[in-house]
Coordinates of C-alpha atoms in Angstrom, one line a residue:
Chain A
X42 CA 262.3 -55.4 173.0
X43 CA 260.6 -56.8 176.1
X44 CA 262.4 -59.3 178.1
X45 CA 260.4 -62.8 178.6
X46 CA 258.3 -62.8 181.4
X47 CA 258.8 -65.3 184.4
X48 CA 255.2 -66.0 185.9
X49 CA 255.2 -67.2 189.6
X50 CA 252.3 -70.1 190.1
X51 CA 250.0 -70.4 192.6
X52 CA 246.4 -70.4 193.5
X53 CA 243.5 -69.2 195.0
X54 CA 241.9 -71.0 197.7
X55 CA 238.8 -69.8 196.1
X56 CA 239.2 -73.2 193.4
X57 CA 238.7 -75.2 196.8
X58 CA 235.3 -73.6 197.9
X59 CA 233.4 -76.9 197.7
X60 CA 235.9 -78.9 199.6
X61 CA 236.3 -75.9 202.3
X62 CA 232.4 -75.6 202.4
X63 CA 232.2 -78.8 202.7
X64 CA 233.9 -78.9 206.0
X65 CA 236.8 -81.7 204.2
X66 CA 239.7 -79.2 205.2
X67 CA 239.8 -76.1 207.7
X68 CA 242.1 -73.1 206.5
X69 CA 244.9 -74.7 208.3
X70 CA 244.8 -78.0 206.2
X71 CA 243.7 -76.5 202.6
X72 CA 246.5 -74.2 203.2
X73 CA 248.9 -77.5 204.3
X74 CA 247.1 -79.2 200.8
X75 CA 248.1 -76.6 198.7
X76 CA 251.8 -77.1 200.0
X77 CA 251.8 -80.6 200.1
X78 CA 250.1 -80.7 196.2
X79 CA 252.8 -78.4 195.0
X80 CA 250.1 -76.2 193.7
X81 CA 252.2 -72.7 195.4
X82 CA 254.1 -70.9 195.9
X83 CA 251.7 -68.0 195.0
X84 CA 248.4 -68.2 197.8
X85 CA 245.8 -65.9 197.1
X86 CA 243.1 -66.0 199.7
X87 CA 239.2 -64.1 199.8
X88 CA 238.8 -62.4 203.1
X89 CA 235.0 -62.8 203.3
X90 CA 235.5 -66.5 202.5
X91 CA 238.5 -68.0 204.2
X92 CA 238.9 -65.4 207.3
X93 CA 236.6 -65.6 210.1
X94 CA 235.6 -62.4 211.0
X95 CA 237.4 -60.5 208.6
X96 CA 237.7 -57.2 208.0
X97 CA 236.7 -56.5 212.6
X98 CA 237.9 -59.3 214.3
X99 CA 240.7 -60.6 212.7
X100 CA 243.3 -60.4 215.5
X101 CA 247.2 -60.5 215.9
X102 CA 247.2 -64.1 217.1
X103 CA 245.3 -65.1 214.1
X104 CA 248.2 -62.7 212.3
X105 CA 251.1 -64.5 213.6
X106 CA 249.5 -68.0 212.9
X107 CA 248.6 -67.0 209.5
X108 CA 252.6 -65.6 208.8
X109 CA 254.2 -68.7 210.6
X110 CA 251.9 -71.5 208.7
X111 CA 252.5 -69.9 205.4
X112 CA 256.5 -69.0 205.9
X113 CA 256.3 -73.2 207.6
X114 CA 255.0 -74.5 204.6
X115 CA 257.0 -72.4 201.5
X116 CA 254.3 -70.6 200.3
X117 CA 254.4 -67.1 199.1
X118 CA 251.3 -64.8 199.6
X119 CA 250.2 -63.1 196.0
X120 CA 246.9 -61.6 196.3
X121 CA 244.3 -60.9 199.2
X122 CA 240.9 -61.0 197.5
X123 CA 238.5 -57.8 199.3
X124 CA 235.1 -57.0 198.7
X125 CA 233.1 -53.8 197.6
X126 CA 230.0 -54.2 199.2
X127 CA 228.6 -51.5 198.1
X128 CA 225.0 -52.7 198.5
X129 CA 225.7 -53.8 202.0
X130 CA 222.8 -51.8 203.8
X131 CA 219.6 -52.2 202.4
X132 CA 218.1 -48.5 202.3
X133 CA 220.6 -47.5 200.2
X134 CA 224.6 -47.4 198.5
X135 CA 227.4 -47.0 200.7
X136 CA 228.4 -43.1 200.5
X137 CA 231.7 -42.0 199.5
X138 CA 233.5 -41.8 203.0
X139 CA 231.7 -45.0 203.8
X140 CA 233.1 -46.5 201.1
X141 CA 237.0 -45.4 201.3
X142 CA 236.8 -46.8 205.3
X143 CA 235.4 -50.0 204.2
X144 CA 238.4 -50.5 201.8
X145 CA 240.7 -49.2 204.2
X146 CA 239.7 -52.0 207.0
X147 CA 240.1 -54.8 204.6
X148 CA 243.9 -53.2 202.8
X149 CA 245.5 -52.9 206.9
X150 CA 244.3 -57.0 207.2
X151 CA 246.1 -57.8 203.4
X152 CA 249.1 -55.6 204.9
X153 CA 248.9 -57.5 208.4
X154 CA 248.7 -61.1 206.6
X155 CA 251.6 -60.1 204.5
X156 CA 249.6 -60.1 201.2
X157 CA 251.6 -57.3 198.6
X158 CA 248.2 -57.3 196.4
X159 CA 244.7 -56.5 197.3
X160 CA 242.0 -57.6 194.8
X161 CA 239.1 -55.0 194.0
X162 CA 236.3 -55.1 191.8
X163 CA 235.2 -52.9 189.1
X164 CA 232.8 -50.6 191.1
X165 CA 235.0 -48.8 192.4
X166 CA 235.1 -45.9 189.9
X167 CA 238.2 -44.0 188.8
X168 CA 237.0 -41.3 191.4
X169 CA 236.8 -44.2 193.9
X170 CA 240.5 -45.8 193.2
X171 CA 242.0 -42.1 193.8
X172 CA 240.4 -41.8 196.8
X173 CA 241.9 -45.7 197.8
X174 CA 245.3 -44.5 196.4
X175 CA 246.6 -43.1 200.3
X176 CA 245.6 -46.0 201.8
X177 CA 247.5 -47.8 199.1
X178 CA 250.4 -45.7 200.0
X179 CA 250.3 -46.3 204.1
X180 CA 250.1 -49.5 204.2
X181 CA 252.2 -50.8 201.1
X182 CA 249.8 -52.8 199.5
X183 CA 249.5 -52.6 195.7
X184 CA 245.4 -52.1 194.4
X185 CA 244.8 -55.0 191.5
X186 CA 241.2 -53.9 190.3
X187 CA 240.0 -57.2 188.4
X188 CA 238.7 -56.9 185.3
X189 CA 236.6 -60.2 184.6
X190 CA 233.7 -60.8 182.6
X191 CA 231.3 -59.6 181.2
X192 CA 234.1 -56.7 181.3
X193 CA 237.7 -56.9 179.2
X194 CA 240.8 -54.9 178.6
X195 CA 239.2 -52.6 176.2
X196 CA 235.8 -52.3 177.7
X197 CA 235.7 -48.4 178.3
X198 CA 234.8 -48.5 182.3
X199 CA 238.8 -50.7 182.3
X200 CA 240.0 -47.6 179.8
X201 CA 238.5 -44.9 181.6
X202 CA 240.5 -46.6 184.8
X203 CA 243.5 -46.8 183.1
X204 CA 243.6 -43.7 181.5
X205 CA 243.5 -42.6 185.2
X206 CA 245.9 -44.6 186.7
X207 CA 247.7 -43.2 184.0
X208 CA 247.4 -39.7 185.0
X209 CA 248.2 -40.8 188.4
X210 CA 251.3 -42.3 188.0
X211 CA 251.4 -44.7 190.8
X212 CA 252.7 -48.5 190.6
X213 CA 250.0 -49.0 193.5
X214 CA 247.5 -48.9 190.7
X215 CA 247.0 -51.6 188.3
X216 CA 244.4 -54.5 187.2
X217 CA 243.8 -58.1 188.4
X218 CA 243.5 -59.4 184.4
X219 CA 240.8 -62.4 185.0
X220 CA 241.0 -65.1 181.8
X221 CA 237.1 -65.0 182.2
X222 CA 237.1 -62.4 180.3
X223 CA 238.8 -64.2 177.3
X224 CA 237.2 -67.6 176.9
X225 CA 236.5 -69.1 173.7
X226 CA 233.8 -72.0 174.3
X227 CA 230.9 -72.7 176.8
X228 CA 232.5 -75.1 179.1
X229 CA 231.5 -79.0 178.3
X230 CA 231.6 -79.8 181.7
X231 CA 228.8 -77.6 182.5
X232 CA 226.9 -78.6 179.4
X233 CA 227.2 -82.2 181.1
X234 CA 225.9 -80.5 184.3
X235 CA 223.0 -79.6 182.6
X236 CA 222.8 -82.6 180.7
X237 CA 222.2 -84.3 184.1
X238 CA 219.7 -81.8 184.7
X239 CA 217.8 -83.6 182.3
X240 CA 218.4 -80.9 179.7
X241 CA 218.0 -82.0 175.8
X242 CA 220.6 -82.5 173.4
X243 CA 219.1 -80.0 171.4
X244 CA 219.0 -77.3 173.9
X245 CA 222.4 -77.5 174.4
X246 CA 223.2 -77.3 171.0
X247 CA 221.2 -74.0 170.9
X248 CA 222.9 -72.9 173.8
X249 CA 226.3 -73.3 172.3
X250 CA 225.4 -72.3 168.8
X251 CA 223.8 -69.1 170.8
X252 CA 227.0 -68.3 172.9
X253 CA 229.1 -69.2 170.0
X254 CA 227.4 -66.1 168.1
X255 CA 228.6 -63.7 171.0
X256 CA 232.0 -64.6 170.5
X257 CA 231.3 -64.3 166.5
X258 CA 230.3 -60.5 167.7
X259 CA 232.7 -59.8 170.0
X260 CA 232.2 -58.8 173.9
X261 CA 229.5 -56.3 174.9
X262 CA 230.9 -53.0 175.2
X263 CA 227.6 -51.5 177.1
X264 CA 225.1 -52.5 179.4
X265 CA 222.1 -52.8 177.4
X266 CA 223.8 -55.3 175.0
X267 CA 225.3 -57.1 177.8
X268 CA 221.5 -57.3 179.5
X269 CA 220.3 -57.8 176.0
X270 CA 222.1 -61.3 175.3
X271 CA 221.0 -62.2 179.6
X272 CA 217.4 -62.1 178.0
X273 CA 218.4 -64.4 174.4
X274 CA 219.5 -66.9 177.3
X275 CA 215.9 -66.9 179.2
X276 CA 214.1 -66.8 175.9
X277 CA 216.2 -69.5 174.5
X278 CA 215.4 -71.8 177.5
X279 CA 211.6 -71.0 177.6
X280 CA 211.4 -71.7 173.6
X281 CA 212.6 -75.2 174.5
X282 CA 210.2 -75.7 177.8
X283 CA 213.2 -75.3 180.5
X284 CA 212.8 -71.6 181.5
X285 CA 213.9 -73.1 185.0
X286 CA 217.6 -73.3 183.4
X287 CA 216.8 -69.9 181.6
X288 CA 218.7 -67.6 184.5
X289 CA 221.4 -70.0 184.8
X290 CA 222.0 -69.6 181.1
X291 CA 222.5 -66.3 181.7
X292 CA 224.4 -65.8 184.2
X293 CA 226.8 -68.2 183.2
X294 CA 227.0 -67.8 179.8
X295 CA 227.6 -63.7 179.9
X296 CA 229.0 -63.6 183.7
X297 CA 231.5 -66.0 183.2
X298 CA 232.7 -66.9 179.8
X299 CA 233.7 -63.7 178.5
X300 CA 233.9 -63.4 175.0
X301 CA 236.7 -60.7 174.5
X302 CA 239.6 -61.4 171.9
X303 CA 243.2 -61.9 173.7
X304 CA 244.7 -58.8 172.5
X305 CA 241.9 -56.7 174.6
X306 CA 244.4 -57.7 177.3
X307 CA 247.1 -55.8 176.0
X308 CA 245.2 -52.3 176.0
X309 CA 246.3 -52.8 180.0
X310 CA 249.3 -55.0 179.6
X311 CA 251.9 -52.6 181.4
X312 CA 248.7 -52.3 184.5
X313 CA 248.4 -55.8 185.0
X314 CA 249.7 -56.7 188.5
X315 CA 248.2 -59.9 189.1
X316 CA 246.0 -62.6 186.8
X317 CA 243.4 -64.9 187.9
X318 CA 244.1 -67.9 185.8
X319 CA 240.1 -68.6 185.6
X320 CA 240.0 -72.0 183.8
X321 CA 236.6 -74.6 184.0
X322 CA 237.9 -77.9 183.6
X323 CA 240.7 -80.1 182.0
X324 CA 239.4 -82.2 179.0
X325 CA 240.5 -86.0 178.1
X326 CA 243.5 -84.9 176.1
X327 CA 244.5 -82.8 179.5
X328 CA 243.8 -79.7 178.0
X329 CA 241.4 -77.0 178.8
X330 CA 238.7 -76.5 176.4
X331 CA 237.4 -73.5 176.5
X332 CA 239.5 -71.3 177.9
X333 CA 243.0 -70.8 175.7
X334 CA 245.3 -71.4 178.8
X335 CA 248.4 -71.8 176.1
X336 CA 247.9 -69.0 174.3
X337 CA 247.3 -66.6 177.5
X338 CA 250.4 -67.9 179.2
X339 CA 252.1 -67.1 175.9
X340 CA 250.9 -63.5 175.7
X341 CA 251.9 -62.9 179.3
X342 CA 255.7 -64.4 178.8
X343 CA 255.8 -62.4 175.5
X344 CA 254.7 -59.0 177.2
X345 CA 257.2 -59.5 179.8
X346 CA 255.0 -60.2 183.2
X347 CA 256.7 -61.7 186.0
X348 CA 253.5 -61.4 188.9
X349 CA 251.6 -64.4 189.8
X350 CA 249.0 -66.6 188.1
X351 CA 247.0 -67.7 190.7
X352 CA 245.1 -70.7 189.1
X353 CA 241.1 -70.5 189.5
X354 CA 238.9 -73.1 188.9
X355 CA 235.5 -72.0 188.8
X356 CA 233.7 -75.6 187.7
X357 CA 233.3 -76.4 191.4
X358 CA 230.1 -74.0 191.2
X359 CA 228.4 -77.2 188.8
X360 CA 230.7 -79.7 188.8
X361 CA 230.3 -82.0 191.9
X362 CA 231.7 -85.7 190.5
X363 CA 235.3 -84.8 189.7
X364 CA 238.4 -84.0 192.3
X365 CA 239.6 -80.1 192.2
X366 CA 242.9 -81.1 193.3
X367 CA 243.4 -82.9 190.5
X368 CA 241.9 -80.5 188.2
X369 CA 244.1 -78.1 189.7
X370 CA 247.2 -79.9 188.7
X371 CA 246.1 -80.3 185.2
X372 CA 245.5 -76.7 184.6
X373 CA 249.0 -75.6 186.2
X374 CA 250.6 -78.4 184.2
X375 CA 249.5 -76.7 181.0
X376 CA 250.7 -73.6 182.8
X377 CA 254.1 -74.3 182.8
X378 CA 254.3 -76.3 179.5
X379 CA 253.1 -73.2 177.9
X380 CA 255.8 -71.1 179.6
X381 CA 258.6 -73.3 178.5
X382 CA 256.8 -73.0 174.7
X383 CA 257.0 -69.2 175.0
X384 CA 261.1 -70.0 175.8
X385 CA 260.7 -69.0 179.5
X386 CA 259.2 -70.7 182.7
X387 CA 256.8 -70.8 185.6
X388 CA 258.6 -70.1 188.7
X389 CA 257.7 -72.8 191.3
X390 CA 260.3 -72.0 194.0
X391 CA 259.2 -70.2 196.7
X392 CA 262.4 -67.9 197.4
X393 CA 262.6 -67.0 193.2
X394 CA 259.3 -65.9 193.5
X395 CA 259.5 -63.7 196.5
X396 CA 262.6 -62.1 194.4
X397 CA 260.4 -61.7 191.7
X398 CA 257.3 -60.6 193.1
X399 CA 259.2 -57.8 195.0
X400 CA 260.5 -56.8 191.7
X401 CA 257.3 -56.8 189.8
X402 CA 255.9 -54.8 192.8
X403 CA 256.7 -51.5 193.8
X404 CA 257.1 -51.6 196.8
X405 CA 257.4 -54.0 200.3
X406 CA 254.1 -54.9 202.0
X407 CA 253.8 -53.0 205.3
X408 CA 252.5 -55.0 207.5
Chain B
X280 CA 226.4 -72.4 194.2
X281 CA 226.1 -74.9 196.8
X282 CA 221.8 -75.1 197.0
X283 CA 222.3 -78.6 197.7
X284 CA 223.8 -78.3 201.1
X285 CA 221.3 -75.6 202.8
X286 CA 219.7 -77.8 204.6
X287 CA 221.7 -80.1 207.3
X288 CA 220.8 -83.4 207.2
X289 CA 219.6 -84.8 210.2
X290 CA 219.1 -81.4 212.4
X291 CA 215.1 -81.2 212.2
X292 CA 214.3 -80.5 216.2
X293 CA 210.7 -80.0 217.5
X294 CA 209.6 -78.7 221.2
X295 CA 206.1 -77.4 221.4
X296 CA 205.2 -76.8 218.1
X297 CA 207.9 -74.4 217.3
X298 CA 210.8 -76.4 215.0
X299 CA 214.6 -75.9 213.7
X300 CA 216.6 -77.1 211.3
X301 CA 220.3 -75.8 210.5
X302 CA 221.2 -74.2 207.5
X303 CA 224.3 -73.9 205.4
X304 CA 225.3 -70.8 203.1
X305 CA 224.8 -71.4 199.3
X306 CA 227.7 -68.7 198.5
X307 CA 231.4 -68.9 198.6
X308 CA 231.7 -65.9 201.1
X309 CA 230.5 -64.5 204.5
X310 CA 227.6 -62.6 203.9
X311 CA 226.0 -59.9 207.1
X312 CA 222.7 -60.3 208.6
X313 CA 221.6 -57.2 206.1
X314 CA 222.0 -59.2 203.6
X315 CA 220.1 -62.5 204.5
X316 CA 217.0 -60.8 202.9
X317 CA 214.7 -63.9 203.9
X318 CA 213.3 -67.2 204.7
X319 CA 210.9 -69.9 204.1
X320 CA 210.6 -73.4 206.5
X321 CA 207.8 -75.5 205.2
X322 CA 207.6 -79.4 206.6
X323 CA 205.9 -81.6 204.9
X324 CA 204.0 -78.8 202.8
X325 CA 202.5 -76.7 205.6
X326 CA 205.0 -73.5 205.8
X327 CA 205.5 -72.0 208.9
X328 CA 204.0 -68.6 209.3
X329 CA 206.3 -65.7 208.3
X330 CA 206.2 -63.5 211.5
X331 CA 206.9 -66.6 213.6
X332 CA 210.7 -67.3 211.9
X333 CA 213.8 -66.3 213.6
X334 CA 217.1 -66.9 212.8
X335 CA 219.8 -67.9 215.2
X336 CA 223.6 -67.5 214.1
X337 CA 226.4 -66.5 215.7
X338 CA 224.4 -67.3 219.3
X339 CA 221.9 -64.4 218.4
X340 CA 218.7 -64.9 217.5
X341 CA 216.9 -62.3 215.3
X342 CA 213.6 -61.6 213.8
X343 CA 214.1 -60.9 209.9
X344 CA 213.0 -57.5 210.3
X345 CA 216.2 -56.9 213.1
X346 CA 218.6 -58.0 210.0
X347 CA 217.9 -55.7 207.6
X348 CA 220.0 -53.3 209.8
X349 CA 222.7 -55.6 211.0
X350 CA 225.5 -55.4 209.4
X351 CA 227.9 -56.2 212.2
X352 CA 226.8 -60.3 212.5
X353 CA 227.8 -62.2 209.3
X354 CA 227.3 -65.9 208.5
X355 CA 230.5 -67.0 207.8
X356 CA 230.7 -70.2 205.0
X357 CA 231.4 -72.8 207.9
X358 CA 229.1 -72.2 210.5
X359 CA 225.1 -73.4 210.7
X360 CA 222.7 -71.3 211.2
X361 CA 219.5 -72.2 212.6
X362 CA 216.0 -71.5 210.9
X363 CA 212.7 -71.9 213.5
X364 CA 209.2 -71.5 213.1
X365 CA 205.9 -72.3 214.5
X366 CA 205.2 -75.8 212.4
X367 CA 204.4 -78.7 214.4
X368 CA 205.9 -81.8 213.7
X369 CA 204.4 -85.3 215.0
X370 CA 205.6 -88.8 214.8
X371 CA 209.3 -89.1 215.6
X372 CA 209.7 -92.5 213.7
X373 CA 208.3 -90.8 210.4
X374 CA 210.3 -89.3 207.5
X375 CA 209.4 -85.8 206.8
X376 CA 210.1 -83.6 203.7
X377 CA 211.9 -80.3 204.7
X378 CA 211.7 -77.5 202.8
X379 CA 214.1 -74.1 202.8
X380 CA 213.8 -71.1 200.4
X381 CA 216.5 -68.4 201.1
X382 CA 216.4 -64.8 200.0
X383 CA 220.3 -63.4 199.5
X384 CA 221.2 -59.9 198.6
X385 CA 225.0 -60.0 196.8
X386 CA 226.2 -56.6 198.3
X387 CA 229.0 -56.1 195.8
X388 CA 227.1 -57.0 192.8
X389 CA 225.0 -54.0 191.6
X390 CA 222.7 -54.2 188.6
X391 CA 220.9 -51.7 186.2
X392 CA 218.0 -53.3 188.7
X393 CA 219.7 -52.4 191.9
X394 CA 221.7 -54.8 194.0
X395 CA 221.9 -58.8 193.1
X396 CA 219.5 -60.8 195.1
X397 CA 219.8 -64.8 194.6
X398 CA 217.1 -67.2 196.0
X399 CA 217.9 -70.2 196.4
X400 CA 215.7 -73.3 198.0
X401 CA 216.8 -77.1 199.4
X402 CA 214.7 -79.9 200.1
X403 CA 215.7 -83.1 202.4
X404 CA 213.6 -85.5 204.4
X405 CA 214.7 -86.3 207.5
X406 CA 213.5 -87.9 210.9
X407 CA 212.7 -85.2 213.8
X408 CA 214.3 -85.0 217.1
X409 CA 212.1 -84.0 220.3
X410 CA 214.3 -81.8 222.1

């Protein structure tokens, strides 16, 4: 039988992007906040978005800061978030070689900032994550390729990647599991965001009852039916005279509430390295309404994973009149309730979690 | 995203009928000059002519034509860029409506209809400053 898993919290700086945007705190004080709030010890971070000049410039005094601030302050870094821009030149894709010393630049900067993870995204084809998996090797860092909607566990471009990492046999290798991919409602609070839009009652309605029949379905396990329910989204907002909101139906309702069942997650259990705990917004009752927070920390405790959750809250992209921070603590407060449910517990202490993540890992950062 | 905050309130300048306002990123991340795929600045409904915009970030100043190659400048979520075009602006006591459409390619999102572009537009109305 599997021991209980003991998830290490944390969270991505990515939940703060309005206030950071905003100007309200530089990476020094968001990274201070986070402390402060008790919201660590796990800090995942996005290059492109927190790191001036990152992958080129970033520079050993920025390093050293980076190291001192974070061992100052208790925190524990998880994840470094990287990008694959693969459509970064406008003529055409990034070629193979091109590709491999992209990732490269941005895996030596997680290794130098101490990060153990490095977040990639689901272009990067089984081909492409066996090329990565010497870089992986050289500088220590562990590859979590994230599997978010409108992808899952079982989609077959996740299988065909862990049928590989199978082959290869390398705890560098594993998955980022995103709980975007698992959500079980359109999020109110971004009903009210359109609602404020001046969007009708009975839209919305449709728009629910019309996501509410994906998850009826089950998650697209190609493209065209993925592109096919994009267009129900459009159609549905032209039917009812807002085909301004028609795109931003679609995108949100298939790019980010994922309607996968929670036991696609376990086709990649023993691969998952890291989870993005994607959430939207805490409810009256203090719960989260559309994504089943409870009964994901549950499945991770019973499956035995002891990486980090970093907390994500996506709402920020709509929701402008409530306080992240305190949206943040609500989310993780579920967290840990759910954890002591599930007869184990969150680890908040920075020095447990360092034991634990080096454990769960396969091996120390080198940076 | 963060439409709402492209334009920076209060920047409109004007010197000889060529004018600037800053602009903010409406995405979470840095993005490279390659990927800032283009731009509209329209005051008070009359649009400055295309081949007259340049864009100034980073202290460099570029035609949109020099971006499509330049993937070693990137607009990083903090900074302002600045948008100018020939559009003359009288009458520094008056309000006038500011207009900015942005073109954005997403280089790591790539579609069955070839890499994501977003376009995204603000609208503020501001007084203008005679530099």
């Amino acid at each position: 039988m599997t021991s209980l898993g003991t998830p290490i919290q944390g969270v991505t700086l990515y939940s703060f992007t309005r206030a950071f945007h905003a100007r309200q705190y530089d990476l020094d004080g968001l990274i201070r906040k986070v402390a402060a709030e008790g919201f660590g010890p796990g800090l995942e971070v996005i290059g492109f978005s927190s790191l001036r000049g990152f992958p080129d410039r970033v520079d050993d005094t920025f390093v050293g800061k980076f190291r001192d601030l974070v061992a100052e302050v208790g925190l524990v870094p998880t994840s470094l978030a990287v990008n694959v821009d693969t459509g970064i030149r406008r003529d055409r894709l990034m070629n193979h070689d091109e590709l491999v010393e992209y990732m490269r630049k941005q895996i030596e900067v997680a290794a130098r900032l101490g990060f153990p993870i490095a977040r990639v995204q689901i272009s990067l084809t089984p081909d492409a994550m066996e090329s990565l998996l010497p870089v992986a090797e050289k500088y220590g860092v562990t590859l979590a390729l994230e599997v978010h909607a409108d992808q899952h566990g079982a989609h077959e471009r996740v299988l065909a990647l862990r049928d590989r990492y199978e082959k290869l046999d390398s705890p560098l290798l594993g998955f980022t599991a995103d709980w975007g991919a698992t959500v079980t409602g359109f999020a109110p609070s971004l009903l009210e965001a359109y609602r404020r839009r001046g969007a009708s009652e009975e839209l919305l309605r449709q728009v629910v009852e019309l996501w509410n029949g994906f998850y009826a379905e089950g998650p697209p396990n190609t493209q065209k039916v993925h592109g096919e329910r994009f267009g129900a989204f459009i159609g549905l907002a032209a039917r009812n005279g807002r085909p301004d909101l028609g795109i931003d139906f679609g995108i949100n309702g298939t790019g980010l509430f994922g309607p996968a069942p929670l036991d696609t997650w376990l086709e990649i259990m023993p691969w998952v390295r890291h989870v993005h705990g994607k959430f939207f917004g805490i409810d009256e009752n203090g719960e989260e309404p559309s994504v089943p927070v409870r009964d994901l920390v549950r499945q991770l405790v019973e499956n035995g994973y002891s990486g980090a959750i970093s907390s994500e809250y996506e709402g920020w992209h709509w929701n402008n009149w409530q306080d992240p921070f305190e949206i943040i603590r609500g989310e993780q407060a579920i967290q840990r309730s759910a954890a002591a449910d599930a007869g184990s517990a969150m680890i908040t202490d920075a020095a447990e979690a360092r034991r634990i993540l080096n454990n769960h890992l396969a091996q120390p950062v080198r940076g | 995203m963060i439409a709402d905050r492209i334009i920076e309130q209060g920047t409109l300048t004007t010197e000889g009928g060529r004018t600037a306002v800053e602009v903010r990123i409406p995405w979470y991340r840095a993005l490279p000059g390659s990927c800032i795929a283009g731009a509209a600045l329209t005051v008070d409904g009359v649009a400055a002519p295309e081949d007259t915009l340049r864009w100034t970030m980073n202290n460099r100043t570029f035609r949109f034509e020099e971006l499509v190659d330049e993937t070693g400048e990137w607009w990083f979520p903090l900074d302002s860029a600045v948008l100018s075009g020939d559009v003359p602006v009288q009458d520094d006591q008056a309000e006038h409506e500011v207009r900015v459409d942005l073109k954005l390619y997403i280089p790591y999102i790539i579609t069955d209809h070839g890499v994501l572009h977003i376009e995204e537009h603000d609208t503020k109305t501001m007084k203008v400053a005679q530099r």
